[in-house]
Coordinates of C-alpha atoms and ligand atoms in Angstrom, one line a residue:
M1084 CA -24.0 379.0 72.3
S1085 CA -25.0 381.9 70.1
T1086 CA -26.3 381.0 66.6
I1087 CA -23.9 381.7 63.8
A1088 CA -24.2 381.5 60.0
A1089 CA -21.9 381.7 57.0
I1090 CA -21.6 380.6 53.4
S1091 CA -19.5 377.4 53.5
T1092 CA -18.9 377.0 49.8
P1093 CA -16.4 379.1 47.8
R1094 CA -17.3 382.6 46.7
G1095 CA -18.4 382.8 43.0
K1096 CA -20.9 381.1 40.8
G1097 CA -21.6 377.4 41.2
G1098 CA -24.3 374.8 40.8
I1099 CA -25.2 375.0 44.4
A1100 CA -24.0 376.8 47.5
V1101 CA -24.4 375.8 51.2
I1102 CA -25.2 378.2 54.0
R1103 CA -24.4 376.7 57.4
I1104 CA -26.2 377.7 60.6
S1105 CA -25.1 376.5 64.0
G1106 CA -26.0 377.2 67.6
D1107 CA -28.9 377.0 70.1
D1108 CA -31.4 378.7 67.8
A1109 CA -30.1 377.1 64.5
I1110 CA -33.3 375.2 63.9
G1111 CA -35.4 378.3 64.8
V1112 CA -33.5 380.5 62.4
A1113 CA -33.9 378.0 59.6
E1114 CA -37.6 377.6 60.4
R1115 CA -38.1 381.3 59.9
M1116 CA -36.5 381.4 56.5
F1117 CA -37.4 378.0 55.0
R1118 CA -40.8 376.6 54.2
A1119 CA -40.8 372.8 53.6
R1120 CA -43.0 371.9 50.6
S1121 CA -44.5 369.1 52.7
G1122 CA -45.8 371.8 55.1
K1123 CA -44.0 370.2 58.0
A1124 CA -42.1 372.3 60.5
L1125 CA -38.4 371.7 60.5
A1126 CA -38.5 370.9 64.2
E1127 CA -40.7 367.9 63.3
C1128 CA -38.5 366.7 60.4
R1129 CA -36.3 363.7 60.7
N1130 CA -32.7 364.3 61.8
R1131 CA -30.2 364.5 58.9
S1132 CA -32.8 364.0 56.1
A1133 CA -33.0 366.3 53.1
I1134 CA -36.0 368.5 53.2
Y1135 CA -37.1 370.2 50.0
G1136 CA -38.7 373.7 50.3
D1137 CA -38.7 377.4 49.5
I1138 CA -36.1 379.7 50.9
L1139 CA -37.3 383.2 52.1
D1140 CA -35.3 386.4 52.0
A1141 CA -34.9 388.8 54.9
S1142 CA -38.4 390.3 54.0
G1143 CA -40.1 387.0 53.9
N1144 CA -40.4 386.7 50.1
I1145 CA -39.4 383.5 48.4
C1146 CA -36.0 384.0 46.8
D1147 CA -35.0 380.4 45.9
S1148 CA -36.0 376.8 46.4
G1149 CA -33.5 374.3 47.9
I1150 CA -32.7 371.7 50.5
C1151 CA -32.4 372.0 54.2
V1152 CA -30.8 369.4 56.4
V1153 CA -31.2 369.5 60.2
F1154 CA -28.5 368.1 62.4
R1155 CA -29.5 368.0 66.0
G1156 CA -26.7 368.3 68.5
P1157 CA -24.5 366.5 69.6
N1158 CA -24.7 364.6 66.3
S1159 CA -23.5 367.4 64.1
F1160 CA -20.0 368.7 62.9
T1161 CA -20.0 371.4 65.6
G1162 CA -21.8 369.3 68.3
E1163 CA -24.6 371.9 68.4
D1164 CA -28.0 372.1 66.6
S1165 CA -27.1 372.9 63.0
C1166 CA -28.8 373.4 59.7
E1167 CA -27.3 373.4 56.2
I1168 CA -29.4 375.1 53.5
S1169 CA -28.4 374.3 50.0
C1170 CA -29.5 376.9 47.5
H1171 CA -28.6 377.6 43.9
G1172 CA -25.0 378.8 43.7
G1173 CA -25.4 382.3 42.2
T1174 CA -23.4 385.0 44.1
Y1175 CA -26.5 387.2 44.6
V1176 CA -28.9 384.5 45.7
T1177 CA -26.3 383.0 48.0
M1178 CA -25.7 386.3 49.7
T1179 CA -29.5 386.9 49.9
V1180 CA -29.9 383.5 51.8
L1181 CA -27.1 384.4 54.2
T1182 CA -28.5 387.9 54.8
S1183 CA -31.8 386.2 55.5
A1184 CA -30.2 383.9 58.1
L1185 CA -28.6 387.0 59.7
A1186 CA -32.0 388.9 59.6
H1187 CA -33.7 385.9 61.2
G1188 CA -31.5 385.8 64.3
A1189 CA -28.0 384.4 63.4
S1190 CA -24.8 386.4 63.7
P1191 CA -22.0 386.2 61.1
A1192 CA -19.5 383.4 61.8
A1193 CA -15.8 384.3 62.4
P1194 CA -13.1 382.5 60.4
G1195 CA -12.9 378.9 61.5
E1196 CA -15.7 379.3 64.0
F1197 CA -17.6 376.2 63.1
T1198 CA -14.4 374.1 63.5
K1199 CA -13.6 375.9 66.7
R1200 CA -17.0 375.0 68.1
A1201 CA -16.5 371.4 67.1
F1202 CA -13.2 371.5 69.1
I1203 CA -14.8 373.2 72.1
N1204 CA -17.6 370.7 72.1
G1205 CA -15.2 367.8 72.0
K1206 CA -16.1 366.7 68.5
L1207 CA -12.5 367.1 67.3
S1208 CA -9.2 367.1 69.0
L1209 CA -6.9 370.1 68.2
T1210 CA -4.8 368.2 65.7
E1211 CA -7.9 366.9 64.0
A1212 CA -9.3 370.5 63.8
E1213 CA -5.9 371.9 62.5
A1214 CA -6.0 369.1 59.9
V1215 CA -9.5 370.3 58.7
G1216 CA -7.9 373.7 57.8
K1217 CA -4.9 371.9 56.1
L1218 CA -7.2 369.6 54.1
I1219 CA -9.0 372.7 52.7
D1220 CA -5.7 374.3 51.8
S1221 CA -4.3 371.1 50.3
D1222 CA -3.1 371.5 46.7
T1223 CA -1.1 368.3 46.3
E1224 CA -1.9 364.6 46.9
E1225 CA 0.6 364.4 49.7
R1226 CA -0.8 367.4 51.5
M1227 CA -4.3 365.9 51.1
R1228 CA -3.2 362.5 52.5
L1229 CA -1.4 364.1 55.4
S1230 CA -4.3 366.3 56.5
S1231 CA -7.0 363.7 55.8
G1232 CA -5.1 361.2 57.9
A1233 CA -4.7 363.6 60.8
M1234 CA -8.4 364.6 60.4
R1235 CA -9.4 361.0 60.8
G1236 CA -7.5 360.9 64.1
N1237 CA -4.1 359.4 63.2
V1238 CA -2.2 361.7 65.5
S1239 CA -4.8 362.1 68.2
R1240 CA -5.3 358.4 68.5
E1241 CA -1.6 357.8 69.0
I1242 CA -1.3 360.6 71.5
K1243 CA -4.3 359.5 73.5
K1244 CA -2.9 355.9 73.6
I1245 CA 0.4 357.3 75.1
A1246 CA -1.5 359.6 77.5
D1247 CA -3.7 356.7 78.7
S1248 CA -0.7 354.6 79.4
L1249 CA 0.8 357.4 81.6
I1250 CA -2.5 357.8 83.4
G1251 CA -2.2 354.1 84.4
V1252 CA 1.3 354.9 85.7
M1253 CA 0.1 357.9 87.6
T1254 CA -2.7 355.9 89.3
A1255 CA 0.0 353.5 90.6
L1256 CA 2.2 356.3 91.7
Y1257 CA -0.7 358.1 93.5
A1258 CA -1.5 354.9 95.3
A1259 CA 2.1 354.6 96.4
I1260 CA 2.1 358.2 97.6
D1261 CA -1.2 357.7 99.5
Y1262 CA -0.2 354.4 101.0
P1263 CA 3.6 354.8 101.7
D1264 CA 3.6 351.6 103.8
E1265 CA 2.6 349.5 100.8
D1266 CA 5.7 348.9 98.7
I1267 CA 5.2 349.1 94.9
G1268 CA 7.4 346.1 94.6
T1269 CA 9.9 345.3 91.8
E1270 CA 7.1 344.2 89.6
G1271 CA 5.4 347.6 90.0
E1272 CA 8.6 349.4 89.4
D1273 CA 9.3 347.4 86.3
M1274 CA 5.8 348.1 85.0
I1275 CA 6.2 351.8 85.6
E1276 CA 9.7 351.9 84.0
G1277 CA 8.4 349.9 81.0
V1278 CA 5.5 352.2 80.4
V1279 CA 7.6 355.4 80.8
N1280 CA 10.3 354.1 78.4
G1281 CA 7.7 352.8 76.0
A1282 CA 5.9 356.2 76.0
L1283 CA 9.2 358.0 75.4
A1284 CA 9.9 355.8 72.4
D1285 CA 6.4 356.4 71.0
V1286 CA 6.7 360.2 71.5
C1287 CA 10.1 360.2 69.8
R1288 CA 8.7 358.1 66.9
I1289 CA 6.0 360.7 66.3
L1290 CA 8.6 363.6 66.7
D1291 CA 10.7 361.9 64.0
T1292 CA 7.9 362.4 61.5
Y1293 CA 8.1 366.2 61.9
K1294 CA 10.7 366.7 59.2
T1295 CA 8.6 364.8 56.6
G1296 CA 5.3 366.3 57.8
K1297 CA 6.7 369.9 57.6
A1298 CA 8.3 369.2 54.2
V1299 CA 4.9 368.0 52.9
S1300 CA 2.9 370.7 54.5
D1301 CA 5.1 373.9 54.2
G1302 CA 7.4 372.7 51.4
V1303 CA 11.2 372.8 51.2
K1304 CA 12.8 375.9 49.6
T1305 CA 14.9 374.3 46.9
V1306 CA 17.3 376.2 44.7
I1307 CA 18.6 374.9 41.4
C1308 CA 22.0 376.5 40.8
G1309 CA 25.1 376.2 38.8
R1310 CA 27.1 377.6 35.8
P1311 CA 25.3 378.9 32.7
N1312 CA 24.3 376.2 30.2
V1313 CA 24.6 373.2 32.5
G1314 CA 20.9 372.4 32.2
K1315 CA 19.3 374.2 35.2
S1316 CA 16.3 375.4 33.3
S1317 CA 15.9 372.0 31.6
L1318 CA 15.9 370.3 35.1
F1319 CA 13.4 372.9 36.4
N1320 CA 11.1 372.2 33.5
R1321 CA 11.4 368.4 34.0
M1322 CA 10.6 368.7 37.7
T1323 CA 7.6 371.0 37.2
G1324 CA 6.4 369.1 34.2
E1325 CA 5.9 372.5 32.4
D1326 CA 7.9 374.4 29.8
S1327 CA 8.0 377.6 31.9
A1328 CA 11.8 378.2 31.9
I1329 CA 13.4 379.2 28.6
V1330 CA 15.9 376.6 27.5
T1331 CA 18.5 377.6 24.9
S1332 CA 22.1 377.0 24.2
V1333 CA 22.7 380.7 24.7
A1334 CA 24.3 381.3 28.1
G1335 CA 22.7 383.7 30.5
T1336 CA 19.0 383.4 29.5
T1337 CA 17.7 383.0 33.0
R1338 CA 18.0 386.3 34.9
D1339 CA 14.8 386.6 37.0
I1340 CA 14.3 383.8 39.5
L1341 CA 11.6 381.4 38.4
R1342 CA 9.6 379.8 41.2
E1343 CA 7.1 376.9 41.3
S1344 CA 5.8 374.5 43.9
V1345 CA 6.0 370.8 42.9
S1346 CA 5.1 367.6 44.5
F1347 CA 8.4 365.6 44.3
G1348 CA 9.8 362.6 46.1
G1349 CA 6.7 362.4 48.4
I1350 CA 7.1 366.0 49.7
T1351 CA 6.6 369.5 48.4
L1352 CA 9.5 371.4 46.9
R1353 CA 9.3 375.2 46.5
L1354 CA 11.6 375.2 43.5
S1355 CA 13.6 378.2 42.2
D1356 CA 15.6 378.3 38.9
T1357 CA 18.3 380.8 39.1
A1358 CA 20.7 382.7 36.8
G1359 CA 23.9 380.8 35.9
L1360 CA 26.8 381.6 38.3
H1361 CA 29.9 383.1 36.6
E1362 CA 31.8 386.3 36.1
S1363 CA 29.7 388.6 33.9
D1364 CA 30.1 392.2 32.6
D1365 CA 26.4 392.4 31.6
V1366 CA 24.6 394.7 34.0
V1367 CA 21.3 392.8 33.9
E1368 CA 22.9 389.4 34.1
K1369 CA 25.0 390.6 37.1
I1370 CA 21.8 391.5 38.9
G1371 CA 20.4 388.1 38.1
I1372 CA 23.6 386.5 39.6
D1373 CA 23.4 388.6 42.8
R1374 CA 19.8 387.4 43.1
A1375 CA 20.8 383.8 42.5
N1376 CA 23.4 384.1 45.3
D1377 CA 20.8 385.6 47.7
E1378 CA 18.4 382.8 46.8
I1379 CA 21.1 380.1 47.4
G1380 CA 21.7 381.7 50.9
K1381 CA 18.1 381.2 51.8
A1382 CA 17.9 377.6 50.4
E1383 CA 16.7 374.7 52.6
L1384 CA 17.8 372.3 49.9
V1385 CA 20.3 373.0 47.1
M1386 CA 20.4 371.1 43.8
A1387 CA 23.8 372.1 42.3
V1388 CA 23.9 371.2 38.6
Y1389 CA 27.2 370.2 36.9
T1390 CA 27.8 368.3 33.6
A1391 CA 29.5 365.0 32.9
E1392 CA 32.3 367.0 31.4
D1393 CA 32.9 368.8 34.7
C1394 CA 33.5 365.4 36.3
V1395 CA 36.3 364.8 33.9
T1396 CA 37.9 368.3 33.8
G1397 CA 37.5 368.8 37.5
Y1398 CA 35.4 371.9 37.6
P1399 CA 36.5 374.0 40.6
P1400 CA 34.4 373.6 43.7
T1401 CA 31.6 376.1 44.4
E1402 CA 30.9 377.5 47.9
L1403 CA 27.5 376.3 49.0
P1404 CA 25.4 376.8 52.1
S1405 CA 25.3 374.2 54.9
C1406 CA 21.7 372.9 54.1
P1407 CA 21.2 369.5 52.5
K1408 CA 22.7 369.4 49.0
I1409 CA 22.3 367.2 46.0
A1410 CA 24.8 367.3 43.1
V1411 CA 23.0 366.7 39.8
I1412 CA 25.5 365.7 37.1
N1413 CA 23.6 366.5 33.9
K1414 CA 24.4 365.9 30.2
S1415 CA 25.5 362.3 31.1
D1416 CA 24.7 361.5 27.4
L1417 CA 27.8 363.5 26.4
Y1418 CA 30.1 361.5 28.7
G1419 CA 33.0 360.1 26.7
G1420 CA 34.2 357.5 29.1
E1421 CA 37.2 359.3 30.6
A1422 CA 38.1 358.8 34.3
P1423 CA 36.5 361.3 36.6
H1424 CA 38.9 363.8 38.1
P1425 CA 39.9 362.8 41.6
A1426 CA 39.6 366.3 43.0
F1427 CA 36.0 366.5 41.7
V1428 CA 35.1 363.1 43.1
S1429 CA 36.4 364.2 46.5
Y1430 CA 34.4 367.4 46.2
L1431 CA 31.3 365.5 45.5
K1432 CA 31.9 363.1 48.4
D1433 CA 32.7 365.8 50.9
S1434 CA 30.1 368.4 50.0
F1435 CA 26.9 366.6 48.9
D1436 CA 24.4 364.4 50.6
R1437 CA 23.5 362.7 47.3
V1438 CA 24.8 362.6 43.8
V1439 CA 22.4 362.0 40.9
L1440 CA 23.3 361.4 37.3
L1441 CA 21.0 362.9 34.8
S1442 CA 20.4 363.6 31.1
C1443 CA 17.6 366.1 30.5
T1444 CA 17.6 365.1 26.8
G1445 CA 18.5 361.4 26.5
N1446 CA 17.4 358.0 27.7
E1447 CA 18.8 358.1 31.2
A1448 CA 18.9 354.5 32.1
N1449 CA 21.3 353.8 29.2
V1450 CA 23.2 357.0 28.9
C1451 CA 24.0 357.3 32.6
A1452 CA 25.2 353.7 33.0
A1453 CA 28.8 354.3 31.9
L1454 CA 29.4 357.2 34.3
K1455 CA 27.7 355.4 37.1
G1456 CA 30.0 352.4 36.5
R1457 CA 33.0 354.8 36.9
F1458 CA 31.6 356.2 40.2
D1459 CA 30.8 352.7 41.4
E1460 CA 34.5 351.7 40.9
L1461 CA 35.4 354.7 43.1
G1462 CA 33.0 353.5 45.8
M1463 CA 30.7 356.4 45.3
K1464 CA 26.9 355.9 45.5
T1465 CA 24.9 357.6 42.7
D1466 CA 21.3 357.6 41.7
I1467 CA 20.1 357.8 38.1
G1468 CA 17.6 360.0 36.4
I1469 CA 14.7 362.0 37.5
D1470 CA 13.3 359.0 39.4
G1471 CA 16.7 358.7 41.2
L1472 CA 16.5 362.4 42.1
A1473 CA 13.0 361.9 43.5
Q1474 CA 14.3 358.9 45.5
A1475 CA 17.2 360.9 46.8
V1476 CA 14.8 363.7 48.0
S1477 CA 12.5 361.1 49.5
E1478 CA 15.3 359.5 51.5
L1479 CA 16.7 362.9 52.6
Y1480 CA 13.2 363.9 54.0
G1481 CA 12.1 360.4 55.2
S1482 CA 9.0 360.3 53.0
D1483 CA 10.0 356.8 51.8
K1484 CA 9.5 355.5 55.4
I1485 CA 6.2 357.2 56.2
D1486 CA 2.7 356.2 55.2
L1487 CA 0.9 359.6 55.1
T1488 CA -2.5 357.9 55.0
N1489 CA -2.1 355.8 58.1
D1490 CA 0.8 356.9 60.3
A1491 CA 0.7 359.6 63.0
V1492 CA 2.5 362.4 61.3
I1493 CA 2.9 365.9 62.7
W1494 CA 3.6 369.0 60.6
D1495 CA 3.2 372.0 62.8
V1496 CA 5.8 373.7 65.0
R1497 CA 3.2 373.9 67.9
Q1498 CA 2.7 370.2 67.8
Q1499 CA 6.5 369.6 67.6
A1500 CA 7.1 371.9 70.6
S1501 CA 4.6 370.3 73.0
L1502 CA 5.7 366.8 72.0
S1503 CA 9.3 367.8 72.5
R1504 CA 8.4 369.0 76.0
A1505 CA 6.6 365.7 76.7
A1506 CA 9.8 363.8 75.5
E1507 CA 11.9 365.9 77.9
W1508 CA 9.7 365.1 80.9
L1509 CA 9.6 361.5 80.0
R1510 CA 13.4 361.4 79.8
E1511 CA 13.5 363.0 83.3
A1512 CA 11.0 360.5 84.6
S1513 CA 13.1 357.7 83.1
A1514 CA 16.3 359.1 84.7
A1515 CA 14.5 359.5 88.1
L1516 CA 13.3 355.9 88.0
A1517 CA 16.7 354.6 87.1
S1518 CA 18.4 356.5 89.9
G1519 CA 15.8 355.4 92.4
D1520 CA 14.4 358.9 93.1
S1521 CA 11.4 359.4 95.4
V1522 CA 7.9 358.4 94.1
D1523 CA 6.9 362.1 94.4
A1524 CA 9.7 363.2 92.1
V1525 CA 8.8 360.5 89.5
C1526 CA 5.1 361.4 89.7
T1527 CA 5.8 365.1 89.1
T1528 CA 7.7 364.4 85.9
V1529 CA 5.1 361.9 84.6
E1530 CA 2.3 364.4 85.3
A1531 CA 4.3 367.1 83.4
A1532 CA 4.7 364.8 80.5
A1533 CA 1.0 364.0 80.4
A1534 CA 0.2 367.7 80.5
S1535 CA 2.5 368.4 77.5
L1536 CA 0.8 365.6 75.6
S1537 CA -2.6 367.0 76.4
E1538 CA -1.4 370.4 75.0
T1539 CA -0.5 368.7 71.7
D1540 CA -4.0 367.5 71.4
G1541 CA -5.7 370.6 72.8
R1542 CA -7.0 369.4 76.1
G1543 CA -4.7 371.6 78.1
I1544 CA -4.4 374.5 75.8
T1545 CA -4.9 378.2 76.4
E1546 CA -7.8 380.2 74.8
E1547 CA -5.3 382.5 73.2
I1548 CA -3.6 379.6 71.3
V1549 CA -7.0 378.2 70.3
D1550 CA -8.1 381.6 68.9
G1551 CA -4.7 381.9 67.0
I1552 CA -5.2 378.5 65.4
F1553 CA -8.8 379.0 64.2
H1554 CA -8.2 382.5 62.9
R1555 CA -6.1 381.0 60.2
F1556 CA -9.2 379.3 58.8
C1557 CA -11.6 380.7 56.2
V1558 CA -15.1 381.9 57.1
G1559 CA -17.7 379.1 56.8
K1560 CA -15.4 376.4 58.1
Ligands
GDP2731 P1 20.9 376.5 32.0 O1 21.5 377.7 31.4 O2 21.8 375.9 33.0 O3 19.5 376.8 32.5 O4 20.8 375.4 30.9 P2 19.5 375.1 29.9 O5 18.5 374.2 30.6 O6 19.0 376.4 29.3 O7 20.3 374.2 28.8 C1 21.4 374.7 28.1 C2 21.5 373.8 26.8 O8 21.9 372.5 27.2 C3 20.2 373.7 26.0 O9 20.6 373.8 24.6 C4 19.7 372.4 26.4 O10 18.9 371.8 25.4 C5 21.0 371.6 26.6 N1 20.8 370.5 27.5 C6 20.2 370.5 28.7 N2 20.3 369.3 29.3 C7 21.0 368.5 28.5 C8 21.4 367.1 28.6 O11 21.2 366.4 29.5 N3 22.1 366.7 27.5 C9 22.4 367.4 26.4 N4 23.1 366.9 25.4 N5 22.0 368.7 26.3 C10 21.3 369.3 27.4

């Protein structure tokens, strides 16, 4: 493979920077631009040991001193001969070291090219390689745990286990096709049926994690909406842990949509605080209300805020989109003990997935208890407080049942599509077995299922898809 080089640390000033070189001539390129203080040639230095020396620029003059580590293939990240030169992290010196590598025989690496080579050389499966990019982009603990787990092979290992079991079945089926006189026998048939159904259950289990994985990875567009003054901005501030939305008793303060990403209930919420919904003559507020309605239309999760008083007066129902919805009954501290209005209770029951009682200003466990007691009497399940809201989100998106560190969790539509195809083929295989179809027919469906599994993990994937995946990476990775 050609030899490539790039700066693998972030742009800007830092204590150190790392220039990565990989390919057939990686050690040669490093040799020409690095002089070990020991006088030893890099080719003679021990694998993966830190060698101190002087770094030469493109003209052969010393520009810095630093460390070079030689990784001989296949025991390197890319699987090829590679060198990592650590220099001081000034922007000019770092660029000088990279320019020197290019002048000494390397070519500039494309985005994601080191990881792409690791994939091509069999060092990483496709899901592991995709996870490397995700890990670098992670900005929350959940995103980090999801990608770090996948990078360590949580998904690949599971898929390989299922694929291996299908290979066992195919071997038995090929034998039956090649030697038609030798009957597979009931025992053989049972084994094949057991493996196929087991594989289907395993694939479905992984597919079930998609909703959570996607909610962690891409986030869920969540819109906080409701009438003016019900406490939407107070809720937004509590969830983000910041004081970014203006909270006042003056109605109509929020006009522009405020957006923030938060880690909440084990997933990522892309949260918007919107203008209060009501009839207004104010031109600016009206624009805010139109924008709020647009935002609600695009929501993947709605948090509709009401007050404890609304429960009693029976505030008229609002029309909301068909996505998952949580009713947040705020200002529970102001609840006077009156019976909730039956029409409002029916509205909550019919329109919302969860109902959470809240007080953005008071001690929730105490102040929400009275209202909760009333709802309990009416057979309506409610959660209390911001923790209850997090629990509701977590249960809606399944993050309460998933261990991001250890489970096989998928997050990408490509992974979901190929696993769904595998599940379809396995369903067909199972049906073919149940109806006593020919061995040939069963074999074709099992082969197709195995092929879809190998697409998930990159073994049967086209070059175009591979290029598309790695182009999303940064240079130097
Ligand atoms: P928004 O217009 O819906 O965004 O409402 P705000 O968050 O601006 O709150 C309106 C007013 O209600 C402010 O004076 C808040 O301090 C007050 N408020 C918000 N939440 C609560 C609550 O749970 N209890 C009480 N008593 N007041 C609240």
